[in-house]
Short mmCIF file of C-alpha atoms and ligand atoms in Angstrom, two decimals:
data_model
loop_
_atom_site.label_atom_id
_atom_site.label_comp_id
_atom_site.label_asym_id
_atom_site.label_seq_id
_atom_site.Cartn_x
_atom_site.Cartn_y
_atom_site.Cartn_z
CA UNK A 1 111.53 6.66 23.26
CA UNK A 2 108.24 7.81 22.68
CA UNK A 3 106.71 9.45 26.06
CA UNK A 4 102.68 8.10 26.34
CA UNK A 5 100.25 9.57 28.83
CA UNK A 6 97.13 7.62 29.55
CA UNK A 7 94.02 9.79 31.26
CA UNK A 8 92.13 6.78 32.78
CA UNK A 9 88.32 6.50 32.43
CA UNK A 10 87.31 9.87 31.90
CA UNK A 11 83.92 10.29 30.55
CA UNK A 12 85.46 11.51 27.29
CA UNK A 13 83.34 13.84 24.56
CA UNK A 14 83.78 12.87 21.09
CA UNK A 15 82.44 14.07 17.83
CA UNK A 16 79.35 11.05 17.74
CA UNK A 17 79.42 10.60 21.52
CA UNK A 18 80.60 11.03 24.84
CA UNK A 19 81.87 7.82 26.69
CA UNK A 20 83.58 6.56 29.82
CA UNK A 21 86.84 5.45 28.34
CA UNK A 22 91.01 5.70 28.23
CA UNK A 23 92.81 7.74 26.45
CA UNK A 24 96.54 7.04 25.21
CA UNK A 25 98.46 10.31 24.20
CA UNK A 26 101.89 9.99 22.28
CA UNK A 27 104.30 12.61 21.60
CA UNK A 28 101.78 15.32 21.86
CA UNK A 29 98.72 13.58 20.05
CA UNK A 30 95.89 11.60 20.84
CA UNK A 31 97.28 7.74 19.97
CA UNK A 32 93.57 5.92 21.00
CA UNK A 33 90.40 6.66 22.56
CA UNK A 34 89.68 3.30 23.61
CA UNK A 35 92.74 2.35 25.07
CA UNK A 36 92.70 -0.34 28.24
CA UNK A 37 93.07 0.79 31.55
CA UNK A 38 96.22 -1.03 32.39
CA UNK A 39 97.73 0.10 28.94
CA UNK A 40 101.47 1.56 29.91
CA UNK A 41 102.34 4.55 29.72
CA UNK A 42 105.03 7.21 31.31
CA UNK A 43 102.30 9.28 33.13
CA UNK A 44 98.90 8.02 34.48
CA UNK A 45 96.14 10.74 34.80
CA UNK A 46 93.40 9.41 36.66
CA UNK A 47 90.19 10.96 35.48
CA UNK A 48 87.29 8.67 36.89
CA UNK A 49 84.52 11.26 37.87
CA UNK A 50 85.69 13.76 35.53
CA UNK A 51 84.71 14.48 31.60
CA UNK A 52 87.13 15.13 29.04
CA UNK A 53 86.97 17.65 26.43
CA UNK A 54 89.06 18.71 23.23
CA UNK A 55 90.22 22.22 24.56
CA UNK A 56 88.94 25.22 23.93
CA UNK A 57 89.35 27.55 20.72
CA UNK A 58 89.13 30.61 21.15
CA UNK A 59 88.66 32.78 17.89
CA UNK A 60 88.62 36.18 19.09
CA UNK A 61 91.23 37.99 22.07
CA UNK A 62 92.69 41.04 22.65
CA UNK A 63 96.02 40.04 24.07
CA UNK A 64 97.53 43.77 23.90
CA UNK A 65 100.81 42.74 22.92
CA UNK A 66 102.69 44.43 21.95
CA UNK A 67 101.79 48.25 22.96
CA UNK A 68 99.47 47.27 25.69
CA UNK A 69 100.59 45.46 28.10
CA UNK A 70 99.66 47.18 31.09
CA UNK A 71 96.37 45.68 30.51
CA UNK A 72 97.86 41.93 29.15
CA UNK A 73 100.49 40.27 27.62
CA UNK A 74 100.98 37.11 25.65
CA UNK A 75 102.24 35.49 28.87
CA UNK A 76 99.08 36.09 31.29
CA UNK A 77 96.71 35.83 28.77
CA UNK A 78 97.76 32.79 27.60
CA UNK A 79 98.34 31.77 31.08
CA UNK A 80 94.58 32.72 31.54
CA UNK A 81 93.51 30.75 28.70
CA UNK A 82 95.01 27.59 30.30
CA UNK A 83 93.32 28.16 33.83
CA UNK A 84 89.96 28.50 31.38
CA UNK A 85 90.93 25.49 29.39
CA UNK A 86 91.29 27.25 26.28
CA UNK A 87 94.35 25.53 24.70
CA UNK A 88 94.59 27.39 21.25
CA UNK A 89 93.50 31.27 20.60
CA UNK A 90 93.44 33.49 17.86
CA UNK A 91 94.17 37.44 17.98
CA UNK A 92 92.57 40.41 17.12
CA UNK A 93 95.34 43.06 15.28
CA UNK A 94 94.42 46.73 17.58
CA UNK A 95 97.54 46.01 18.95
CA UNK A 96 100.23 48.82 18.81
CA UNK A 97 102.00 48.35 16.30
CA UNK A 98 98.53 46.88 14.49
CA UNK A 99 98.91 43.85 12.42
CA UNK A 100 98.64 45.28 9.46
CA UNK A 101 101.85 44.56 7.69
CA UNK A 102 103.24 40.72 7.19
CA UNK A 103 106.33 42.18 9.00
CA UNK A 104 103.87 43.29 11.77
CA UNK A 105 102.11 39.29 11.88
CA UNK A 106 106.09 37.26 11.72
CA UNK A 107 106.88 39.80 14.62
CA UNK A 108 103.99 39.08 16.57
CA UNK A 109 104.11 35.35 15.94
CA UNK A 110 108.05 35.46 17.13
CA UNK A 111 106.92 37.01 20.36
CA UNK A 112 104.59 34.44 20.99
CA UNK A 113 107.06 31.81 20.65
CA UNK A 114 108.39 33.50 23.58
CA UNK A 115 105.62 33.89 25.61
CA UNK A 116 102.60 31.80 25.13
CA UNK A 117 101.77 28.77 27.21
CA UNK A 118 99.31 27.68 24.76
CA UNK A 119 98.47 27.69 20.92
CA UNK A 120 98.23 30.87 19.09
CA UNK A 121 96.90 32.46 15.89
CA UNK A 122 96.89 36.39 14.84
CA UNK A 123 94.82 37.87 12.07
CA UNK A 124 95.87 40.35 9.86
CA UNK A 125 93.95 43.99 10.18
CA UNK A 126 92.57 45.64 7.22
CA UNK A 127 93.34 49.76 6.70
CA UNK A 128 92.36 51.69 4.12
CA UNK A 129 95.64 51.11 2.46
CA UNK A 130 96.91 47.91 3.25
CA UNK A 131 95.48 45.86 0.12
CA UNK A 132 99.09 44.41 -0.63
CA UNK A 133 99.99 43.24 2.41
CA UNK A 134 96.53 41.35 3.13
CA UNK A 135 96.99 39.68 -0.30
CA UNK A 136 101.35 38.60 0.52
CA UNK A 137 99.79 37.86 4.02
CA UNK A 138 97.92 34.52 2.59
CA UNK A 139 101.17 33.38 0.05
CA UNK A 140 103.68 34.05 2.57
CA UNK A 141 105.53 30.85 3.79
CA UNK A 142 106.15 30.67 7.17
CA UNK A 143 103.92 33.22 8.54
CA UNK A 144 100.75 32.00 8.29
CA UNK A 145 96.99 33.80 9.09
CA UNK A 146 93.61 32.40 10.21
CA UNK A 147 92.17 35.34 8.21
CA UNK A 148 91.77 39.08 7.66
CA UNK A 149 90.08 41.08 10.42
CA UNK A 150 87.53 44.39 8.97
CA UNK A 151 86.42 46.54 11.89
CA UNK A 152 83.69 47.44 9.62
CA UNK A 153 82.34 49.52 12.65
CA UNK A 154 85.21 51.71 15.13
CA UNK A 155 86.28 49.94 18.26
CA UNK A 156 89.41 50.34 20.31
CA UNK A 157 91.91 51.16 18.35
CA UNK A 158 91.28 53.54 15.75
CA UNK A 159 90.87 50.71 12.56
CA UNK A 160 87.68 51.71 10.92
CA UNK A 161 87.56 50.52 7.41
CA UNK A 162 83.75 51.32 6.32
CA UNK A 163 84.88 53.24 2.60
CA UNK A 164 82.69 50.91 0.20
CA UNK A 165 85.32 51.02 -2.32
CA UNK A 166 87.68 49.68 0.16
CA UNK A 167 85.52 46.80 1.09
CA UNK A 168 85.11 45.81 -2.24
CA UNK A 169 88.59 45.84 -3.20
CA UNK A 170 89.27 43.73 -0.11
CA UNK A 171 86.53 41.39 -0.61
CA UNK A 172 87.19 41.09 -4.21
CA UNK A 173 91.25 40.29 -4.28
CA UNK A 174 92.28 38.53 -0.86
CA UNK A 175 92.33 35.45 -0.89
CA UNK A 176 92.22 34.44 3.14
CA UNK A 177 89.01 34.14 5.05
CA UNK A 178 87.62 37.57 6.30
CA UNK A 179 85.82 38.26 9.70
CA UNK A 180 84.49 42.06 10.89
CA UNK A 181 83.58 43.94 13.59
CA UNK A 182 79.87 44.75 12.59
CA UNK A 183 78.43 48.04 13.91
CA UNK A 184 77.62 50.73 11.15
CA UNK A 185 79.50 53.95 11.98
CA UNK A 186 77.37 56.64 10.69
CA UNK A 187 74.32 54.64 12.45
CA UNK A 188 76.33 55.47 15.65
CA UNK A 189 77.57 58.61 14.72
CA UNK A 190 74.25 59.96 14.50
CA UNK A 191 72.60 58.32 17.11
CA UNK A 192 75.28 59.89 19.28
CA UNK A 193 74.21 63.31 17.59
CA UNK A 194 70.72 62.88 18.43
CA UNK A 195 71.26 62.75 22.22
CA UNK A 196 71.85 65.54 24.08
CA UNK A 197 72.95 66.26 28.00
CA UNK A 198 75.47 64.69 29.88
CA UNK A 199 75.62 60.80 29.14
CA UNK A 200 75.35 57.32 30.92
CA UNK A 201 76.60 54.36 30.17
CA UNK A 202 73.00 52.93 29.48
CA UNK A 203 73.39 54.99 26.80
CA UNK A 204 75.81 52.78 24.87
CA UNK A 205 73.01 50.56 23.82
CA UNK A 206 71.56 53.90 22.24
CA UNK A 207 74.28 54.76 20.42
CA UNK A 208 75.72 51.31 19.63
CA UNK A 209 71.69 50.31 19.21
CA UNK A 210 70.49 47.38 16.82
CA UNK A 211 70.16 49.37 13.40
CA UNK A 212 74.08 49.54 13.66
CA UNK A 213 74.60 46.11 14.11
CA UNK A 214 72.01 44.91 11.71
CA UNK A 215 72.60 47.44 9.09
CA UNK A 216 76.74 46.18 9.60
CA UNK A 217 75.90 42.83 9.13
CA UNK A 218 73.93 43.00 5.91
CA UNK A 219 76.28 44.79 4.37
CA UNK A 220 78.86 42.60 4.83
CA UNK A 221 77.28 39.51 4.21
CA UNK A 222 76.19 41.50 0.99
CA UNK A 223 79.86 41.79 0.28
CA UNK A 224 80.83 38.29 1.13
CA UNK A 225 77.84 36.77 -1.14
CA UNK A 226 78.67 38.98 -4.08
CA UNK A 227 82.33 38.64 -4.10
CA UNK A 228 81.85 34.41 -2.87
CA UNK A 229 84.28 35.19 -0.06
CA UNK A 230 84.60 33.05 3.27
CA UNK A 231 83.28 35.45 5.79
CA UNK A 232 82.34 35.40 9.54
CA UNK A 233 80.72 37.59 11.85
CA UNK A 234 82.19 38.42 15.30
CA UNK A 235 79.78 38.47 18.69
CA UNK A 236 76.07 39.28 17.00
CA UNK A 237 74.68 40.56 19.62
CA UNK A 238 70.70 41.27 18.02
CA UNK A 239 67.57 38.74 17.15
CA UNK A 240 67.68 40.01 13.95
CA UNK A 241 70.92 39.21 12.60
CA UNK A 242 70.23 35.58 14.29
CA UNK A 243 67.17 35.88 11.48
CA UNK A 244 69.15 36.74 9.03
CA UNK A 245 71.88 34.39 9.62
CA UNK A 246 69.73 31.60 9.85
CA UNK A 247 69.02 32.16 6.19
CA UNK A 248 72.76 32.25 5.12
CA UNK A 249 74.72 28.91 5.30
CA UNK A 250 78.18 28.98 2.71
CA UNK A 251 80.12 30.99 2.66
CA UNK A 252 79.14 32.57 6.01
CA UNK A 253 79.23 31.42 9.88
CA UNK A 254 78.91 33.52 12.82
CA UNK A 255 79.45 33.19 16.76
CA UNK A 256 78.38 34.59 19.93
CA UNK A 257 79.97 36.08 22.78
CA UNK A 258 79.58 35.50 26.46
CA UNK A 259 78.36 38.52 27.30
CA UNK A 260 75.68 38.88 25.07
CA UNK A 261 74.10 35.46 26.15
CA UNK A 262 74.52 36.13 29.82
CA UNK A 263 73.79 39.95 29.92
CA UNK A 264 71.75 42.55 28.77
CA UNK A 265 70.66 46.34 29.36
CA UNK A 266 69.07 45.35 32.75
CA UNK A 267 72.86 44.53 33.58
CA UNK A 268 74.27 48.34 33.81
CA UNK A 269 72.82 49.25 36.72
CA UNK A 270 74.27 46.68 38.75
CA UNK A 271 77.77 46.67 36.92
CA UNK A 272 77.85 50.56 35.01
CA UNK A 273 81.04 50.73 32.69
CA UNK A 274 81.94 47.07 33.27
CA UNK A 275 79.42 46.08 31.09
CA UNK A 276 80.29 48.33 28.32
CA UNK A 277 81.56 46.72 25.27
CA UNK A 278 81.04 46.67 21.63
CA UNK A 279 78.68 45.86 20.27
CA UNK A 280 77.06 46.93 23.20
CA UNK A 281 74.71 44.90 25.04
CA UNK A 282 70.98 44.44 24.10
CA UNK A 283 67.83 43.33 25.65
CA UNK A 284 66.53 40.20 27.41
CA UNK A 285 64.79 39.24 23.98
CA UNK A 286 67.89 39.44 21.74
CA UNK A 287 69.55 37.38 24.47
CA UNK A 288 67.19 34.52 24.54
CA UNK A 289 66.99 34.96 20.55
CA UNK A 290 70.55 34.16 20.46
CA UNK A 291 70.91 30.86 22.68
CA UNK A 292 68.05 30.10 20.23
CA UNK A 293 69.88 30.76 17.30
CA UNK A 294 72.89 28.86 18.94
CA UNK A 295 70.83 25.55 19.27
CA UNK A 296 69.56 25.60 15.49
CA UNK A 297 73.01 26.53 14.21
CA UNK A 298 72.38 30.13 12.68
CA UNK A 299 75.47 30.96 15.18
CA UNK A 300 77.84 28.03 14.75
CA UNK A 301 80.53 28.73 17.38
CA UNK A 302 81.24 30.86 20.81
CA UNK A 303 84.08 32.97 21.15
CA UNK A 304 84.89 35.72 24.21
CA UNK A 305 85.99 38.66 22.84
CA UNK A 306 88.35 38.99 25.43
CA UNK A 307 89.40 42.87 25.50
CA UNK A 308 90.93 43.37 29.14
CA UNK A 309 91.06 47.41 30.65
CA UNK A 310 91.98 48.08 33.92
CA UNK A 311 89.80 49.04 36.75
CA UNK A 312 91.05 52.10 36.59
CA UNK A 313 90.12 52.35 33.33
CA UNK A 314 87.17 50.94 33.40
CA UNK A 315 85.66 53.26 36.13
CA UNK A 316 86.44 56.51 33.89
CA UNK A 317 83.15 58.67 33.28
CA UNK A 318 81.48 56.62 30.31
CA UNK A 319 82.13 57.73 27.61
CA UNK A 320 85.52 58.18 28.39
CA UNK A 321 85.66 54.62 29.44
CA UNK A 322 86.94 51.81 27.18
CA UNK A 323 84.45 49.15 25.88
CA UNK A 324 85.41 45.19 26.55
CA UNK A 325 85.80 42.91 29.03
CA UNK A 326 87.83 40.00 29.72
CA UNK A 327 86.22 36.22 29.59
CA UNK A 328 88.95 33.59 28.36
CA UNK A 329 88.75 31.87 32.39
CA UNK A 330 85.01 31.98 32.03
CA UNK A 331 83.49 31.21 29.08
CA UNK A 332 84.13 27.38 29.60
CA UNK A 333 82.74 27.27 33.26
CA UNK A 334 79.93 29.78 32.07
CA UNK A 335 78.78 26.74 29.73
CA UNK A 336 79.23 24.10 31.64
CA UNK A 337 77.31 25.68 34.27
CA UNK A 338 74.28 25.49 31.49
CA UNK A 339 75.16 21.79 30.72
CA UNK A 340 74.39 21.74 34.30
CA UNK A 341 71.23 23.33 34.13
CA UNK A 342 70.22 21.15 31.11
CA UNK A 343 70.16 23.80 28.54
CA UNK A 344 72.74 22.34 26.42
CA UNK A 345 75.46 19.50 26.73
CA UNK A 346 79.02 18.82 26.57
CA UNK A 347 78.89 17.37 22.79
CA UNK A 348 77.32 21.08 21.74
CA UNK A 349 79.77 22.36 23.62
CA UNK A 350 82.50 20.85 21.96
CA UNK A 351 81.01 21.60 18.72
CA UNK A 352 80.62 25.13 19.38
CA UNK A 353 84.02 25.76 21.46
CA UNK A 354 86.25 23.34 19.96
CA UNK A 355 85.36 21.55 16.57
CA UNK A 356 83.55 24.35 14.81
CA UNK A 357 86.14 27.05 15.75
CA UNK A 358 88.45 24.48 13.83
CA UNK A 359 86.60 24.38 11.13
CA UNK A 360 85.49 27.64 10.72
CA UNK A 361 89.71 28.86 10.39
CA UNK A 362 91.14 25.53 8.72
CA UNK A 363 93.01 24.65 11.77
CA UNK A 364 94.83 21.67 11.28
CA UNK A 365 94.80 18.84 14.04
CA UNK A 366 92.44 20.71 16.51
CA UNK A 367 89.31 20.44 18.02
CA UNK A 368 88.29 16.87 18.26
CA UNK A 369 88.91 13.94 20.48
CA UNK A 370 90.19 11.31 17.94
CA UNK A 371 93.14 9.61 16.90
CA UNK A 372 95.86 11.65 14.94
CA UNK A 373 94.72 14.79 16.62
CA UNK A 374 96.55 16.89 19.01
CA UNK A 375 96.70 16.30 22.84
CA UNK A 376 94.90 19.63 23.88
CA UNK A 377 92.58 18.46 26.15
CA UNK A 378 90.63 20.09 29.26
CA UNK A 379 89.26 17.42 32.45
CA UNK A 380 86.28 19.29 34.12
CA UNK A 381 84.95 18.93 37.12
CA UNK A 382 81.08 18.98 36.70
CA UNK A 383 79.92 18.59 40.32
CA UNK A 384 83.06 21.15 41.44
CA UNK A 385 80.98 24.34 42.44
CA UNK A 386 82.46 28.17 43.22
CA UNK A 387 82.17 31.85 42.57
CA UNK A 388 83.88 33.41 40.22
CA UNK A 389 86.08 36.06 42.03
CA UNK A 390 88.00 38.72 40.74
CA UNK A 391 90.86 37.99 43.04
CA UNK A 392 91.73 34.44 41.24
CA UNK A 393 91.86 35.69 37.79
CA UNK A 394 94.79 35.30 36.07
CA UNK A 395 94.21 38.18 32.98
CA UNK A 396 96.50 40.87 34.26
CA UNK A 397 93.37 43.83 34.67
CA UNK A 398 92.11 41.14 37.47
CA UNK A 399 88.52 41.20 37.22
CA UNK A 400 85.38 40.12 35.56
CA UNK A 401 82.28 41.15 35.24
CA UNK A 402 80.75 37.46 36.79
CA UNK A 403 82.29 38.58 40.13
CA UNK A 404 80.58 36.77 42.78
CA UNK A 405 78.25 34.49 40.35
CA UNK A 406 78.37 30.81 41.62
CA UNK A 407 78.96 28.54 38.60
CA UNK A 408 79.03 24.81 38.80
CA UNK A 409 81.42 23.20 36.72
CA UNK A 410 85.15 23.89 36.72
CA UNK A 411 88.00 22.67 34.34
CA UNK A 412 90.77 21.46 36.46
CA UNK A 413 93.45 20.06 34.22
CA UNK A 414 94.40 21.73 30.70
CA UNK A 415 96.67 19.95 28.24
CA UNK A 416 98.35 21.44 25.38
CA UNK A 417 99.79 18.57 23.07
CA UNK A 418 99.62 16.09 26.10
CA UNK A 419 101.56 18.80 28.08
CA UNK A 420 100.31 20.03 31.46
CA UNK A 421 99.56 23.66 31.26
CA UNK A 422 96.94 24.14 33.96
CA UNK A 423 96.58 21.76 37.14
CA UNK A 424 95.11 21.92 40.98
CA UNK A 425 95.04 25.54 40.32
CA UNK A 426 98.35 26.59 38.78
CA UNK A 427 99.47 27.30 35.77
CA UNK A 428 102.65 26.61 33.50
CA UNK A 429 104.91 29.23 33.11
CA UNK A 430 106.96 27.90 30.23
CA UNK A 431 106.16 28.55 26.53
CA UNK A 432 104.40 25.69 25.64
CA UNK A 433 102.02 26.51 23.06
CA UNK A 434 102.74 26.27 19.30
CA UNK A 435 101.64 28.24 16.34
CA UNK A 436 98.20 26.85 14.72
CA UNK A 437 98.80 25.58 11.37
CA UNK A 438 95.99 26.77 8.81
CA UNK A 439 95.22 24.89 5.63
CA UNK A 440 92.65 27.16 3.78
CA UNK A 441 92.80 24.21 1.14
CA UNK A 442 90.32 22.61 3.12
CA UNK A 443 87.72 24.95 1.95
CA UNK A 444 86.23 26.19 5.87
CA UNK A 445 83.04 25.78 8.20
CA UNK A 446 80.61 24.81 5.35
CA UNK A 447 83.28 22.35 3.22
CA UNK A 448 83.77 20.06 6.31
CA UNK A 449 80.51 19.63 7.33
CA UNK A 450 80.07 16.31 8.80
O1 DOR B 1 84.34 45.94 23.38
C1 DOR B 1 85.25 45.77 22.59
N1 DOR B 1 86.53 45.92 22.96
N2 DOR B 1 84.97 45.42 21.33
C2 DOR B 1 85.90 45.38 20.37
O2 DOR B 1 85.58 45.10 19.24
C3 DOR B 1 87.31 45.73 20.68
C4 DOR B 1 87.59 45.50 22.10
C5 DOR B 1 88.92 46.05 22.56
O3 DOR B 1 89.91 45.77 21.88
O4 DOR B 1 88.97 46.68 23.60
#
């Protein structure tokens, strides 16, 4: 017997509009969107007051497992994702061991069987010597990659692949979608050079300033136009790549981060190392240049860059302290507290979170509210009001940099193929989430345009 859920008159956010209606789920996927309110089914959630949206995808986390998990696992960030109703993630390879072998990606995939309550992804790193396996990594059955990831720039975790020759050789012969880390590293190095006495963390923006970033990006969107290779840039964090991206279109998208559209420099004195990340943050300019670039759709999607430290950690002397910062529980409330404010609404939201992260990595059955899609689905509360507190976070390092900000606009119910993952504040403990399918047939972002 099939098992139906119906969520009953939800104002419900689809692709053309958003509209107070039913919706049937069967066996894990969306059956109608119109269905009548006395339709039977097994389970009735009733959603009138609430809006429905096609859950979260988040294209960039730091899950630290395996190697890392004093800061997270695959269990609590997962388990974080669902209290942030982000039902499907894909994950950056600076684990330890990296995921820079296919044997590396099937192992990691196994242990997310395991442990994830919802969706997962991993990409594939890029060394200097890895060529092979990033080429088997896209024709291997069974163990299957949103893309390759460059860190074009160093980050945590010792991966710097800037050798041109390298580049080209990857750019040139892999087949899967490629995605980098853009910061130039002899831009830093030398801006580190040039400053002398002790350091402070506002000095981060120094080092990790806006020629690296720019310089980064051109080069690989150089790379990417030359070689015609699917390629997208993680967090831009500077007005001018937003200028330069919005003169780019196939083969290359791009996506912002959190932090960089809710802080800037002005934000280390308040928070110090906690705002440290890379790339670093900018100024109150590049900030507003990016929500601008956001609206006209030079940055197509928003992802969180989710790289949990401890406190501990976090409070070292910078520069010994790690850059990152965990966001997977706030990004969704973050932008909903803007739909709020009227600076953008649910349907960009669902373009930017949901459908265009889809899109973007070939994700099949994801991202929309239709029929023949998958049941991962997040109700939010939009009246539902309350600080963000470091206390209620589920990411294992148990803080956040919004500490104490008073957002209004809460998911309360997260569904991961029409299975309850996150509800009246708690969160699934079984493995529920699946891995993402990707069919790079379908040609990405630009291919699908609608
Ligand atoms: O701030 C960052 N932290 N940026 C990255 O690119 C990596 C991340 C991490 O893994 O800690």
């Amino acid at each position: 017997m099939p098992h139906r859920i119906l969520i009953r008159d939800a104002s419900v956010v689809m692709p053309e509009e958003t509209a107070r209606t039913s919706v049937l789920v069967e066996d894990g996927q969306i059956l109608g969107v119109d269905a009548p309110p006395h339709t039977r089914a097994d389970e009735v959630v009733e959603a009138a007051g609430l809006h429905l949206l096609p859950g979260v995808i988040d294209d960039q986390v730091h899950f630290r497992d395996p190697g890392l998990t004093h800061k997270e696992d695959l269990r609590t960030g997962s388990q974080a994702c669902a209290a942030g109703g982000v039902t499907s993630f894909l994950e950056m390879p600076n684990t330890v061991p990296q995921t820079v072998t296919v044997g590396a990606l099937a192992d990691k995939l196994a242990l997310a069987e395991r442990r994830c309550v919802v969706n997962y992804g991993f990409y594939m790193g890029a060394t200097t010597d890895n060529l092979d396996e990033l080429c088997r990594a896209g024709h291997t059955p069974g163990v299957s990659a949103p893309g390759i990831k460059i860190f074009i720039g160093s980050s945590t975790g010792n991966m710097l692949v800037d050798d041109q020759e390298c580049l080209e050789a990857i750019f040139a012969e892999t087949t899967l979608p490629i995605t980098a880390h853009c910061e130039d590293e002899s831009t830093v190095r030398s801006n580190r050079e040039r400053l002398n006495g002790p350091l402070s963390v506002h000095d981060h923006s120094r080092i990790r300033d806006h020629r690296a970033a720019v310089t980064a990006t051109l080069r690989a969107i150089d790379l990417a136009r030359r070689h015609r290779h699917r390629f997208h840039v993680l967090h831009v964090s500077t007005a001018e790549e937003v200028a330069i991206l919005a003169q780019q279109g196939d083969p290359v998208t791009a996506e912002a981060c959190p932090h960089h559209l809710f802080l800037d420099i002005s934000d280390y004195d308040r928070l110090g190392t906690l705002a440290q990340m890379n790339p670093s943050l900018k100024t109150a300019d590049d900030r507003a240049a990016l929500w601008r670039g956001l609206k006209a759709g030079a940055v197509q999607i928003l992802a969180t860059d989710h790289a949990p430290h401890t406190l501990e950690e976090k409070r070292a002397p910078y520069p010994e302290s790690p850059s990152g910062i965990p966001a997977v529980e706030v990004l969704l409330p973050l932008m909903l507290n803007e739909v709020n404010r009227g600076r953008c609404t649910l349907q960009d939201l669902a373009k930017w979170m949901s459908d265009g992260p889809a899109r973007i990595w070939d994700i099949v059955g994801k991202g929309r509210i239709e029929p023949g899609y998958d049941a991962d689905l997040v109700l939010v509360d939009m009246a539902e009001e309350r600080e963000v507190r470091n206390e209620r976070q589920l990411a294992r390092c148990g803080w956040s940099p919004w500490h104490g900000t008073r957002l209004q606009g809460w998911p309360v119910r997260t569904f991961v193929g029409g299975r309850t993952v996150f509800a009246s504040g708690r969160v699934a403990t079984e493995s529920l989430g699946r891995a993402l399918v990707f069919d790079h047939e379908r040609g990405g972002y630009w291919a699908t345009a609608t």
